[in-house]
CSV table of C-alpha atoms and ligand atoms in Angstrom, one decimal:
chain,number,residue,atom,x,y,z
G,15,MET,CA,28.7,10.6,-36.4
G,16,ASN,CA,26.4,9.3,-39.1
G,17,GLU,CA,23.0,8.2,-37.9
G,18,PRO,CA,22.1,4.7,-39.2
G,19,SER,CA,19.6,4.9,-42.1
G,20,ASP,CA,16.1,3.5,-41.6
G,21,LYS,CA,17.1,0.6,-43.8
G,22,ALA,CA,20.0,-0.3,-41.6
G,23,ARG,CA,17.6,-0.1,-38.6
G,24,ASP,CA,15.2,-2.4,-40.2
G,25,ARG,CA,18.0,-4.8,-40.8
G,26,MET,CA,18.9,-4.5,-37.1
G,27,ALA,CA,15.3,-5.5,-36.0
G,28,ASP,CA,15.4,-8.3,-38.5
G,29,ARG,CA,18.7,-9.6,-37.3
G,30,PHE,CA,17.4,-9.4,-33.7
G,31,ARG,CA,14.7,-11.8,-34.7
G,32,ARG,CA,16.9,-14.1,-36.7
G,33,HIS,CA,20.1,-14.3,-34.6
G,34,VAL,CA,19.2,-13.4,-31.0
G,35,ALA,CA,17.5,-16.4,-29.4
G,36,GLN,CA,14.0,-15.5,-28.5
G,37,THR,CA,12.0,-16.9,-25.6
G,38,SER,CA,9.2,-14.4,-25.7
G,39,ALA,CA,6.4,-14.8,-28.3
G,40,GLU,CA,6.0,-11.1,-28.3
G,41,PRO,CA,9.2,-9.3,-27.3
G,42,LEU,CA,8.8,-5.6,-26.7
G,43,GLY,CA,11.3,-5.0,-29.4
G,44,LEU,CA,12.2,-1.5,-28.3
G,45,GLU,CA,15.4,-0.6,-30.1
G,46,ILE,CA,17.3,1.2,-27.4
G,47,ALA,CA,19.6,4.1,-28.1
G,48,THR,CA,20.2,5.5,-24.6
G,49,ALA,CA,18.8,5.2,-21.1
G,50,GLU,CA,19.1,7.6,-18.2
G,51,GLY,CA,17.2,8.0,-14.9
G,52,CYS,CA,13.7,6.6,-15.5
G,53,THR,CA,13.7,7.1,-19.2
G,54,VAL,CA,14.7,4.8,-22.1
G,55,ILE,CA,15.0,6.4,-25.5
G,56,ASP,CA,14.8,4.4,-28.7
G,57,VAL,CA,16.6,4.9,-32.0
G,58,HIS,CA,13.7,6.9,-33.3
G,59,GLY,CA,14.0,9.4,-30.5
G,60,ARG,CA,10.8,8.1,-28.7
G,61,ARG,CA,11.0,8.4,-24.9
G,62,TYR,CA,9.7,5.6,-22.7
G,63,LEU,CA,9.1,5.9,-19.0
G,64,ASP,CA,10.4,2.8,-17.3
G,65,PHE,CA,8.0,1.7,-14.6
G,66,LEU,CA,9.9,-1.6,-14.3
G,67,SER,CA,13.5,-0.5,-13.8
G,68,GLY,CA,14.6,-3.1,-16.3
G,69,ILE,CA,12.8,-5.5,-14.0
G,70,GLY,CA,14.0,-4.4,-10.6
G,71,VAL,CA,17.6,-3.5,-11.5
G,72,ALA,CA,17.7,0.3,-11.9
G,73,ASN,CA,16.8,1.3,-8.3
G,74,VAL,CA,19.2,4.3,-8.6
G,75,GLY,CA,18.0,5.0,-12.1
G,76,HIS,CA,19.5,3.9,-15.5
G,77,ALA,CA,23.1,4.8,-16.0
G,78,HIS,CA,23.5,6.8,-12.8
G,79,PRO,CA,26.5,9.1,-13.4
G,80,GLN,CA,28.3,7.9,-10.3
G,81,VAL,CA,27.9,4.3,-11.3
G,82,VAL,CA,29.1,5.1,-14.9
G,83,ALA,CA,32.1,7.0,-13.5
G,84,ALA,CA,33.0,4.0,-11.2
G,85,VAL,CA,32.8,1.6,-14.1
G,86,ARG,CA,35.1,3.8,-16.2
G,87,GLU,CA,37.6,4.2,-13.4
G,88,GLN,CA,37.7,0.5,-12.6
G,89,ALA,CA,37.9,-0.4,-16.3
G,90,GLY,CA,41.0,1.8,-16.5
G,91,ARG,CA,42.7,-0.2,-13.7
G,92,TYR,CA,42.0,-3.8,-14.4
G,93,LEU,CA,39.2,-6.1,-15.7
G,94,HIS,CA,39.1,-9.8,-15.0
G,95,ALA,CA,42.5,-10.7,-13.5
G,96,MET,CA,42.0,-14.0,-11.7
G,97,VAL,CA,39.2,-16.4,-10.8
G,98,TYR,CA,37.1,-15.6,-7.8
G,99,GLY,CA,38.6,-15.7,-4.3
G,100,GLU,CA,42.3,-15.8,-5.2
G,101,TYR,CA,43.4,-12.1,-5.5
G,102,VAL,CA,42.5,-9.3,-3.1
G,103,GLN,CA,40.4,-7.1,-5.3
G,104,ALA,CA,39.6,-3.8,-3.6
G,105,PRO,CA,36.1,-3.2,-5.2
G,106,GLN,CA,35.0,-6.7,-4.1
G,107,VAL,CA,36.4,-6.3,-0.6
G,108,GLU,CA,34.9,-2.9,-0.2
G,109,LEU,CA,31.5,-3.9,-1.4
G,110,ALA,CA,31.4,-7.0,0.8
G,111,ALA,CA,32.4,-4.9,3.8
G,112,ARG,CA,29.8,-2.2,3.0
G,113,LEU,CA,27.1,-4.9,2.7
G,114,ALA,CA,28.1,-6.4,6.0
G,115,ALA,CA,27.9,-2.9,7.6
G,116,VAL,CA,24.3,-2.4,6.6
G,117,LEU,CA,23.2,-6.0,7.4
G,118,PRO,CA,22.7,-7.7,10.8
G,119,PRO,CA,25.9,-9.1,12.4
G,120,SER,CA,25.1,-12.7,11.4
G,121,LEU,CA,25.2,-11.7,7.7
G,122,SER,CA,28.8,-10.7,7.5
G,123,MET,CA,30.3,-12.8,4.7
G,124,VAL,CA,29.5,-12.4,1.1
G,125,TYR,CA,30.0,-14.9,-1.8
G,126,PHE,CA,29.7,-13.0,-5.1
G,127,THR,CA,28.2,-14.5,-8.3
G,128,ASN,CA,27.2,-13.2,-11.7
G,129,SER,CA,23.4,-13.5,-11.3
G,130,GLY,CA,20.5,-14.2,-9.0
G,131,THR,CA,20.0,-17.7,-10.1
G,132,GLU,CA,23.7,-18.6,-9.5
G,133,ALA,CA,23.4,-17.2,-6.0
G,134,ILE,CA,20.4,-19.4,-5.4
G,135,GLU,CA,22.5,-22.4,-6.7
G,136,GLY,CA,25.3,-21.5,-4.3
G,137,ALA,CA,22.8,-21.2,-1.4
G,138,ILE,CA,21.3,-24.7,-2.2
G,139,LYS,CA,24.8,-26.2,-2.1
G,140,THR,CA,25.7,-24.4,1.1
G,141,ALA,CA,22.5,-25.5,2.8
G,142,ARG,CA,22.8,-29.1,1.9
G,143,LYS,CA,26.4,-29.5,2.7
G,144,HIS,CA,26.2,-27.4,5.9
G,145,THR,CA,23.2,-29.4,7.3
G,146,ARG,CA,24.1,-32.7,5.7
G,147,ARG,CA,20.4,-32.9,4.8
G,148,LYS,CA,18.7,-33.2,1.4
G,149,LYS,CA,15.2,-31.8,1.6
G,150,LEU,CA,14.5,-28.3,0.4
G,151,VAL,CA,11.2,-26.5,1.1
G,152,ALA,CA,10.0,-23.9,-1.4
G,153,PHE,CA,6.6,-22.2,-2.1
G,154,GLU,CA,3.9,-22.2,-4.7
G,155,GLY,CA,4.1,-19.1,-6.9
G,156,ALA,CA,7.9,-18.7,-6.2
G,157,PHE,CA,10.5,-17.6,-8.7
G,158,HIS,CA,14.2,-18.2,-7.9
G,159,GLY,CA,15.7,-18.3,-11.4
G,160,ASP,CA,16.0,-20.5,-14.4
G,161,THR,CA,19.0,-22.7,-13.9
G,162,THR,CA,18.2,-26.3,-13.0
G,163,GLY,CA,18.5,-26.0,-9.2
G,164,SER,CA,16.7,-22.7,-9.0
G,165,LEU,CA,14.0,-23.9,-11.3
G,166,SER,CA,13.5,-27.0,-9.1
G,167,LEU,CA,12.4,-24.5,-6.4
G,168,GLY,CA,10.1,-22.6,-8.8
G,169,GLY,CA,6.5,-22.5,-7.9
G,170,ASN,CA,4.8,-23.0,-11.2
G,171,PRO,CA,4.6,-26.5,-12.8
G,172,VAL,CA,4.1,-24.9,-16.3
G,173,TYR,CA,7.7,-23.9,-16.3
G,174,ARG,CA,9.1,-26.9,-14.4
G,175,ASP,CA,7.4,-29.9,-16.1
G,176,PRO,CA,9.1,-29.7,-19.5
G,177,PHE,CA,12.5,-29.8,-17.8
G,178,GLU,CA,11.9,-32.7,-15.5
G,179,PRO,CA,13.6,-34.5,-13.9
G,180,LEU,CA,14.8,-31.6,-11.8
G,181,LEU,CA,16.2,-31.8,-8.3
G,182,PRO,CA,14.6,-34.4,-6.1
G,183,HIS,CA,13.7,-33.8,-2.4
G,184,VAL,CA,11.9,-30.5,-3.0
G,185,GLU,CA,8.6,-30.0,-1.2
G,186,ARG,CA,6.4,-27.0,-2.0
G,187,LEU,CA,4.1,-25.3,0.5
G,188,PRO,CA,1.3,-22.8,-0.1
G,189,PHE,CA,2.7,-19.2,0.3
G,190,GLY,CA,1.5,-17.3,3.4
G,191,GLU,CA,-0.2,-20.2,5.2
G,192,PRO,CA,1.2,-20.7,8.7
G,193,GLY,CA,-0.8,-23.9,9.0
G,194,ALA,CA,1.4,-25.6,6.4
G,195,LEU,CA,4.8,-24.9,8.1
G,196,GLY,CA,4.7,-28.2,9.9
G,197,ALA,CA,6.1,-29.8,6.7
G,198,ILE,CA,9.4,-28.2,7.6
G,199,ASP,CA,11.0,-30.9,9.6
G,200,ALA,CA,14.3,-32.3,10.9
G,201,GLU,CA,15.2,-33.6,7.3
G,202,THR,CA,14.9,-30.1,5.9
G,203,ALA,CA,18.2,-28.5,4.8
G,204,ALA,CA,16.7,-25.2,3.9
G,205,VAL,CA,13.6,-23.2,3.3
G,206,PHE,CA,13.8,-20.9,0.3
G,207,ILE,CA,11.3,-18.0,0.2
G,208,GLU,CA,10.9,-14.5,-1.3
G,209,PRO,CA,9.7,-12.4,1.7
G,210,VAL,CA,7.4,-10.7,-0.8
G,211,GLN,CA,6.7,-12.8,-3.9
G,212,GLY,CA,7.5,-11.0,-7.1
G,213,GLU,CA,6.7,-13.1,-10.1
G,214,GLY,CA,4.0,-14.8,-8.1
G,215,GLY,CA,2.0,-11.5,-8.3
G,216,VAL,CA,3.5,-9.2,-5.7
G,217,ARG,CA,2.2,-11.2,-2.7
G,218,ILE,CA,2.9,-9.7,0.7
G,219,PRO,CA,2.6,-12.1,3.6
G,220,SER,CA,0.7,-11.2,6.8
G,221,PRO,CA,2.8,-9.7,9.6
G,222,GLY,CA,3.4,-12.9,11.7
G,223,TYR,CA,4.0,-15.3,8.9
G,224,LEU,CA,7.8,-14.9,8.4
G,225,THR,CA,8.2,-14.9,12.2
G,226,ALA,CA,6.5,-18.3,12.4
G,227,LEU,CA,8.6,-19.5,9.5
G,228,ARG,CA,11.8,-18.3,11.3
G,229,ARG,CA,10.7,-20.1,14.5
G,230,ARG,CA,9.9,-23.3,12.8
G,231,SER,CA,13.2,-23.3,10.8
G,232,THR,CA,15.2,-22.7,14.0
G,233,GLU,CA,13.2,-25.4,15.9
G,234,VAL,CA,14.1,-28.1,13.3
G,235,GLY,CA,17.6,-26.8,12.5
G,236,SER,CA,17.0,-26.0,8.8
G,237,LEU,CA,18.5,-22.9,7.2
G,238,LEU,CA,16.1,-20.0,6.3
G,239,VAL,CA,17.1,-18.5,3.0
G,240,PHE,CA,15.5,-15.2,1.9
G,241,ASP,CA,15.6,-14.5,-1.8
G,242,GLU,CA,15.8,-10.7,-2.0
G,243,VAL,CA,16.9,-10.6,-5.6
G,244,LEU,CA,13.9,-8.4,-6.4
G,245,THR,CA,13.1,-6.9,-3.0
G,246,GLY,CA,16.6,-5.8,-1.9
G,247,PHE,CA,18.2,-2.3,-2.0
G,248,GLY,CA,15.3,-0.2,-1.0
G,249,ARG,CA,12.7,-1.6,-3.3
G,250,THR,CA,10.1,-2.3,-0.7
G,251,GLY,CA,10.6,0.8,1.5
G,252,ARG,CA,13.3,-0.7,3.7
G,253,ARG,CA,16.9,-1.4,2.7
G,254,PHE,CA,15.9,-5.1,2.6
G,255,ALA,CA,12.4,-6.5,2.8
G,256,PHE,CA,13.2,-8.7,5.8
G,257,GLU,CA,13.4,-5.5,7.9
G,258,HIS,CA,9.6,-5.0,7.6
G,259,PHE,CA,9.1,-8.3,9.3
G,260,GLY,CA,11.8,-8.2,12.0
G,261,VAL,CA,13.1,-11.6,10.9
G,262,VAL,CA,16.8,-12.3,10.0
G,263,PRO,CA,17.4,-15.1,7.6
G,264,ASP,CA,20.4,-17.5,7.8
G,265,VAL,CA,21.2,-16.8,4.1
G,266,LEU,CA,20.3,-13.7,2.1
G,267,VAL,CA,20.3,-13.9,-1.7
G,268,LEU,CA,20.9,-10.7,-3.7
G,269,ALA,CA,21.2,-9.7,-7.3
G,270,LYS,CA,19.5,-7.3,-9.7
G,271,ALA,CA,20.0,-3.8,-8.1
G,272,LEU,CA,23.1,-5.0,-6.3
G,273,GLY,CA,25.3,-4.3,-9.4
G,274,GLY,CA,23.7,-0.9,-10.2
G,275,GLY,CA,23.1,-2.0,-13.7
G,276,MET,CA,26.0,-4.4,-14.1
G,277,PRO,CA,25.6,-8.2,-13.7
G,278,LEU,CA,26.2,-9.2,-10.1
G,279,GLY,CA,24.6,-11.5,-7.5
G,280,ALA,CA,25.6,-12.6,-4.0
G,281,PHE,CA,24.6,-15.0,-1.2
G,282,VAL,CA,25.4,-13.6,2.2
G,283,SER,CA,25.6,-15.6,5.4
G,284,SER,CA,27.8,-16.2,8.5
G,285,PRO,CA,31.5,-17.2,8.3
G,286,GLU,CA,30.5,-20.5,10.0
G,287,ILE,CA,27.9,-21.4,7.4
G,288,LEU,CA,29.9,-20.3,4.4
G,289,ALA,CA,33.0,-22.2,5.7
G,290,THR,CA,31.3,-25.3,4.4
G,291,LEU,CA,32.3,-24.4,0.8
G,292,ALA,CA,36.0,-24.2,1.8
G,293,ALA,CA,36.6,-27.8,3.1
G,294,GLU,CA,35.9,-31.4,2.2
G,295,PRO,CA,36.6,-30.6,-0.6
G,296,PRO,CA,38.3,-27.3,-0.6
G,297,LEU,CA,37.2,-25.2,-3.6
G,298,GLY,CA,33.7,-26.6,-3.1
G,299,HIS,CA,32.1,-23.7,-5.1
G,300,VAL,CA,34.2,-21.8,-7.7
G,301,THR,CA,33.4,-19.2,-10.3
G,302,THR,CA,35.5,-17.5,-12.9
G,303,PHE,CA,33.7,-14.2,-13.2
G,304,GLY,CA,31.6,-14.0,-10.0
G,305,GLY,CA,32.3,-10.7,-8.3
G,306,HIS,CA,33.8,-9.1,-11.4
G,307,PRO,CA,35.8,-6.0,-10.3
G,308,VAL,CA,33.9,-3.7,-12.7
G,309,CYS,CA,30.5,-5.0,-11.4
G,310,CYS,CA,31.6,-4.6,-7.8
G,311,ALA,CA,32.8,-1.0,-8.4
G,312,ALA,CA,29.4,-0.3,-10.0
G,313,GLY,CA,27.6,-1.9,-7.0
G,314,LEU,CA,29.6,0.1,-4.6
G,315,ALA,CA,28.7,3.3,-6.4
G,316,ALA,CA,25.0,2.3,-6.4
G,317,LEU,CA,25.1,1.5,-2.7
G,318,ASP,CA,26.6,4.9,-2.1
G,319,VAL,CA,23.7,6.6,-3.9
G,320,LEU,CA,21.1,4.4,-2.1
G,321,GLU,CA,22.6,5.3,1.3
G,322,ARG,CA,23.3,9.0,0.6
G,323,GLU,CA,19.8,9.6,-0.7
G,324,ARG,CA,18.1,7.1,1.7
G,325,LEU,CA,16.2,5.9,-1.3
G,326,TRP,CA,14.2,3.3,0.7
G,327,GLU,CA,12.5,6.2,2.5
G,328,ARG,CA,11.6,7.7,-0.8
G,329,ALA,CA,10.3,4.3,-2.0
G,330,GLU,CA,8.0,4.1,1.0
G,331,SER,CA,6.5,7.5,0.7
G,332,LEU,CA,6.1,7.4,-3.1
G,333,GLY,CA,4.5,3.9,-2.7
G,334,GLU,CA,1.9,5.5,-0.5
G,335,THR,CA,1.2,8.2,-3.1
G,336,LEU,CA,0.9,5.6,-5.7
G,337,ARG,CA,-1.5,3.5,-3.7
G,338,GLY,CA,-4.1,6.3,-3.5
G,339,ALA,CA,-3.6,7.5,-7.0
G,340,LEU,CA,-3.9,4.0,-8.5
G,341,ARG,CA,-7.1,3.2,-6.6
G,342,ALA,CA,-8.5,6.5,-7.8
G,343,LEU,CA,-8.1,5.6,-11.5
G,344,ARG,CA,-11.3,4.7,-13.4
G,345,TRP,CA,-10.9,0.9,-13.6
G,346,ARG,CA,-14.5,0.3,-14.8
G,347,GLY,CA,-14.9,-2.4,-12.2
G,348,HIS,CA,-11.9,-4.5,-13.4
G,349,LEU,CA,-9.6,-3.8,-10.4
G,350,VAL,CA,-9.5,-6.6,-7.9
G,351,GLU,CA,-6.8,-5.4,-5.6
G,352,VAL,CA,-3.9,-2.9,-5.3
G,353,ARG,CA,-0.9,-4.4,-3.4
G,354,VAL,CA,1.8,-1.9,-2.4
G,355,ILE,CA,5.0,-2.3,-0.5
G,356,GLY,CA,7.3,0.6,-1.2
G,357,LEU,CA,7.8,0.9,-4.9
G,358,LEU,CA,6.8,-2.6,-5.6
G,359,VAL,CA,3.2,-2.6,-6.7
G,360,GLY,CA,0.9,-5.4,-7.9
G,361,LEU,CA,-2.4,-4.4,-9.7
G,362,GLU,CA,-4.6,-7.4,-9.7
G,363,LEU,CA,-7.2,-7.3,-12.5
G,364,ASP,CA,-10.1,-9.6,-13.1
G,365,ASP,CA,-9.0,-10.8,-16.6
G,366,ALA,CA,-5.7,-11.9,-18.2
G,367,ASP,CA,-6.6,-10.6,-21.7
G,368,LEU,CA,-7.4,-7.2,-20.3
G,369,THR,CA,-4.1,-7.2,-18.4
G,370,ARG,CA,-2.2,-7.9,-21.7
G,371,ARG,CA,-4.2,-5.3,-23.6
G,372,LEU,CA,-3.5,-2.8,-20.8
G,373,ALA,CA,0.3,-3.4,-20.8
G,374,ARG,CA,0.3,-3.1,-24.6
G,375,ALA,CA,-1.7,0.1,-24.5
G,376,CYS,CA,0.7,1.6,-22.0
G,377,PHE,CA,3.7,0.6,-24.0
G,378,ALA,CA,2.2,2.2,-27.2
G,379,ARG,CA,1.9,5.4,-25.2
G,380,GLY,CA,5.5,5.3,-23.9
G,381,LEU,CA,5.1,3.6,-20.5
G,382,VAL,CA,7.0,0.3,-19.8
G,383,LEU,CA,5.3,-2.1,-17.4
G,384,ASN,CA,4.3,-5.8,-17.6
G,385,TRP,CA,2.4,-8.6,-15.9
G,386,THR,CA,4.1,-11.1,-13.5
G,387,LEU,CA,5.4,-14.4,-14.8
G,388,HIS,CA,3.3,-16.6,-12.7
G,389,ARG,CA,0.1,-14.5,-12.3
G,390,ASP,CA,-1.0,-13.1,-15.7
G,391,ARG,CA,-3.7,-11.0,-14.1
G,392,VAL,CA,-1.3,-8.9,-12.1
G,393,ILE,CA,0.4,-5.8,-13.5
G,394,ARG,CA,3.7,-5.1,-11.7
G,395,LEU,CA,5.0,-1.6,-11.2
G,396,ALA,CA,8.6,-1.2,-9.9
G,397,PRO,CA,9.9,2.2,-11.1
G,398,PRO,CA,13.4,3.4,-10.2
G,399,LEU,CA,13.4,4.7,-6.6
G,400,VAL,CA,14.8,8.0,-7.9
G,401,ILE,CA,11.6,8.6,-9.9
G,402,ARG,CA,10.3,12.2,-9.7
G,403,GLU,CA,6.7,13.1,-8.7
G,404,ASP,CA,6.1,14.5,-12.2
G,405,GLU,CA,7.2,11.3,-13.8
G,406,ILE,CA,4.9,9.4,-11.5
G,407,GLY,CA,2.1,11.8,-12.6
G,408,LEU,CA,2.9,11.2,-16.3
G,409,GLY,CA,2.9,7.4,-15.7
G,410,LEU,CA,-0.5,7.6,-14.0
G,411,ASP,CA,-1.9,9.7,-16.8
G,412,ILE,CA,-0.8,7.2,-19.4
G,413,LEU,CA,-2.1,4.3,-17.3
G,414,GLY,CA,-5.5,6.1,-17.0
G,415,GLU,CA,-5.7,6.6,-20.8
G,416,ALA,CA,-4.6,3.0,-21.4
G,417,ILE,CA,-7.3,1.7,-19.1
G,418,ALA,CA,-9.9,3.7,-21.0
G,419,GLU,CA,-8.7,2.0,-24.2
G,420,ALA,CA,-8.1,-1.5,-22.9
G,421,ALA,CA,-11.3,-1.9,-20.7
G,422,ARG,CA,-13.8,-0.9,-23.4
R,520,PMP,N1,14.9,-14.6,-7.6
R,520,PMP,C1,14.0,-13.6,-7.8
R,520,PMP,C2,13.0,-13.3,-6.7
R,520,PMP,C3,13.9,-13.0,-9.1
R,520,PMP,O1,13.0,-12.1,-9.3
R,520,PMP,C4,14.8,-13.4,-10.1
R,520,PMP,C5,14.8,-12.7,-11.4
R,520,PMP,N2,13.6,-12.3,-11.9
R,520,PMP,C6,15.8,-14.3,-9.8
R,520,PMP,C7,15.8,-14.9,-8.6
R,520,PMP,C8,16.8,-14.8,-10.8
R,520,PMP,O2,17.7,-13.8,-11.0
R,520,PMP,P1,18.6,-13.8,-12.4
R,520,PMP,O3,17.7,-13.5,-13.5
R,520,PMP,O4,19.7,-12.7,-12.1
R,520,PMP,O5,19.2,-15.1,-12.5
């Protein structure tokens, strides 16, 4: 096979800027050739260590051979054959049943979507129709996606304001403050919360907070919705983050790692709650591609890998290794806090410019990481859960060098 010439590559980068809609002022612009495990390789043969997992997707690593084999096999049988929910599609059924088997009994029914934000939209509709209430409670700093309903729940006015009017009847509370939970009342259809806030800066609530939230939601009859799009599938050192807190939500929202690298989301609840989408009117929530058979086959393979290798246990112990090693780096006084839950890490620094310089210096040395969307002083690390110790060591070395450069 002929390698593309440098000129053709330049044209590729140029066409990327001209024809692929940009929302970032400074896209990383890595021109990817292949990705495998924790490594992304660009067209010039440069290797990058991915400490972000493509933002929380590649929990089993990039292009896991078992996932790729499952995709190939399913593609050889059938692709899209009918809109969601009409045909019995084995990969969908098996994935739903496997999810139900690893979740508490009340979370036994799965509605598949294409993405996290669509799953949030489905959960909003379900909650409002099931409770016949309008009010939604969400949290400052939250991120639930960028479609209109999900954005309405978002916890940063900078991203909401230009798109107003968004959904009415949304009340936002400070994250992690039990004293504010009284605002959840008998008019509340649902409370949407990330058990650990991701884009809000990797914020981990204190132990009793989610218990208090569960108690309050039950008291007033509102649904409790956990957005585990980022925290699911072993990321935080448990299969799902809610297991840390001993609290079971009424609705669980999943995506990212669910598809093992293919686009897939889901909202999971009880048959009683999800029945609301099937009556008055029937077909109350439909999707053409949601639960695509190839994506479900990939998700099933990724779940196999997660379970067989008990990757959440690996996440927990590697997270502890990282905690000590990160604190031991020479931060020159700029580190405010290291927050660690499994392999989801937030490094809070004292300056946003420094944070940007540091992320850039890491990237220039072949380490991919970034700052969180709503907290620009927090570097997030979320490497694949299959990461090897030597890869963690390499990442830490690069980070150490980058600090020395960026914190001058
Ligand atoms: N919820 C959370 C917690 C997320 O982190 C994200 C994506 N960053 C979403 C929802 C939206 O998911 P998607 O991009 O698949 O729509």
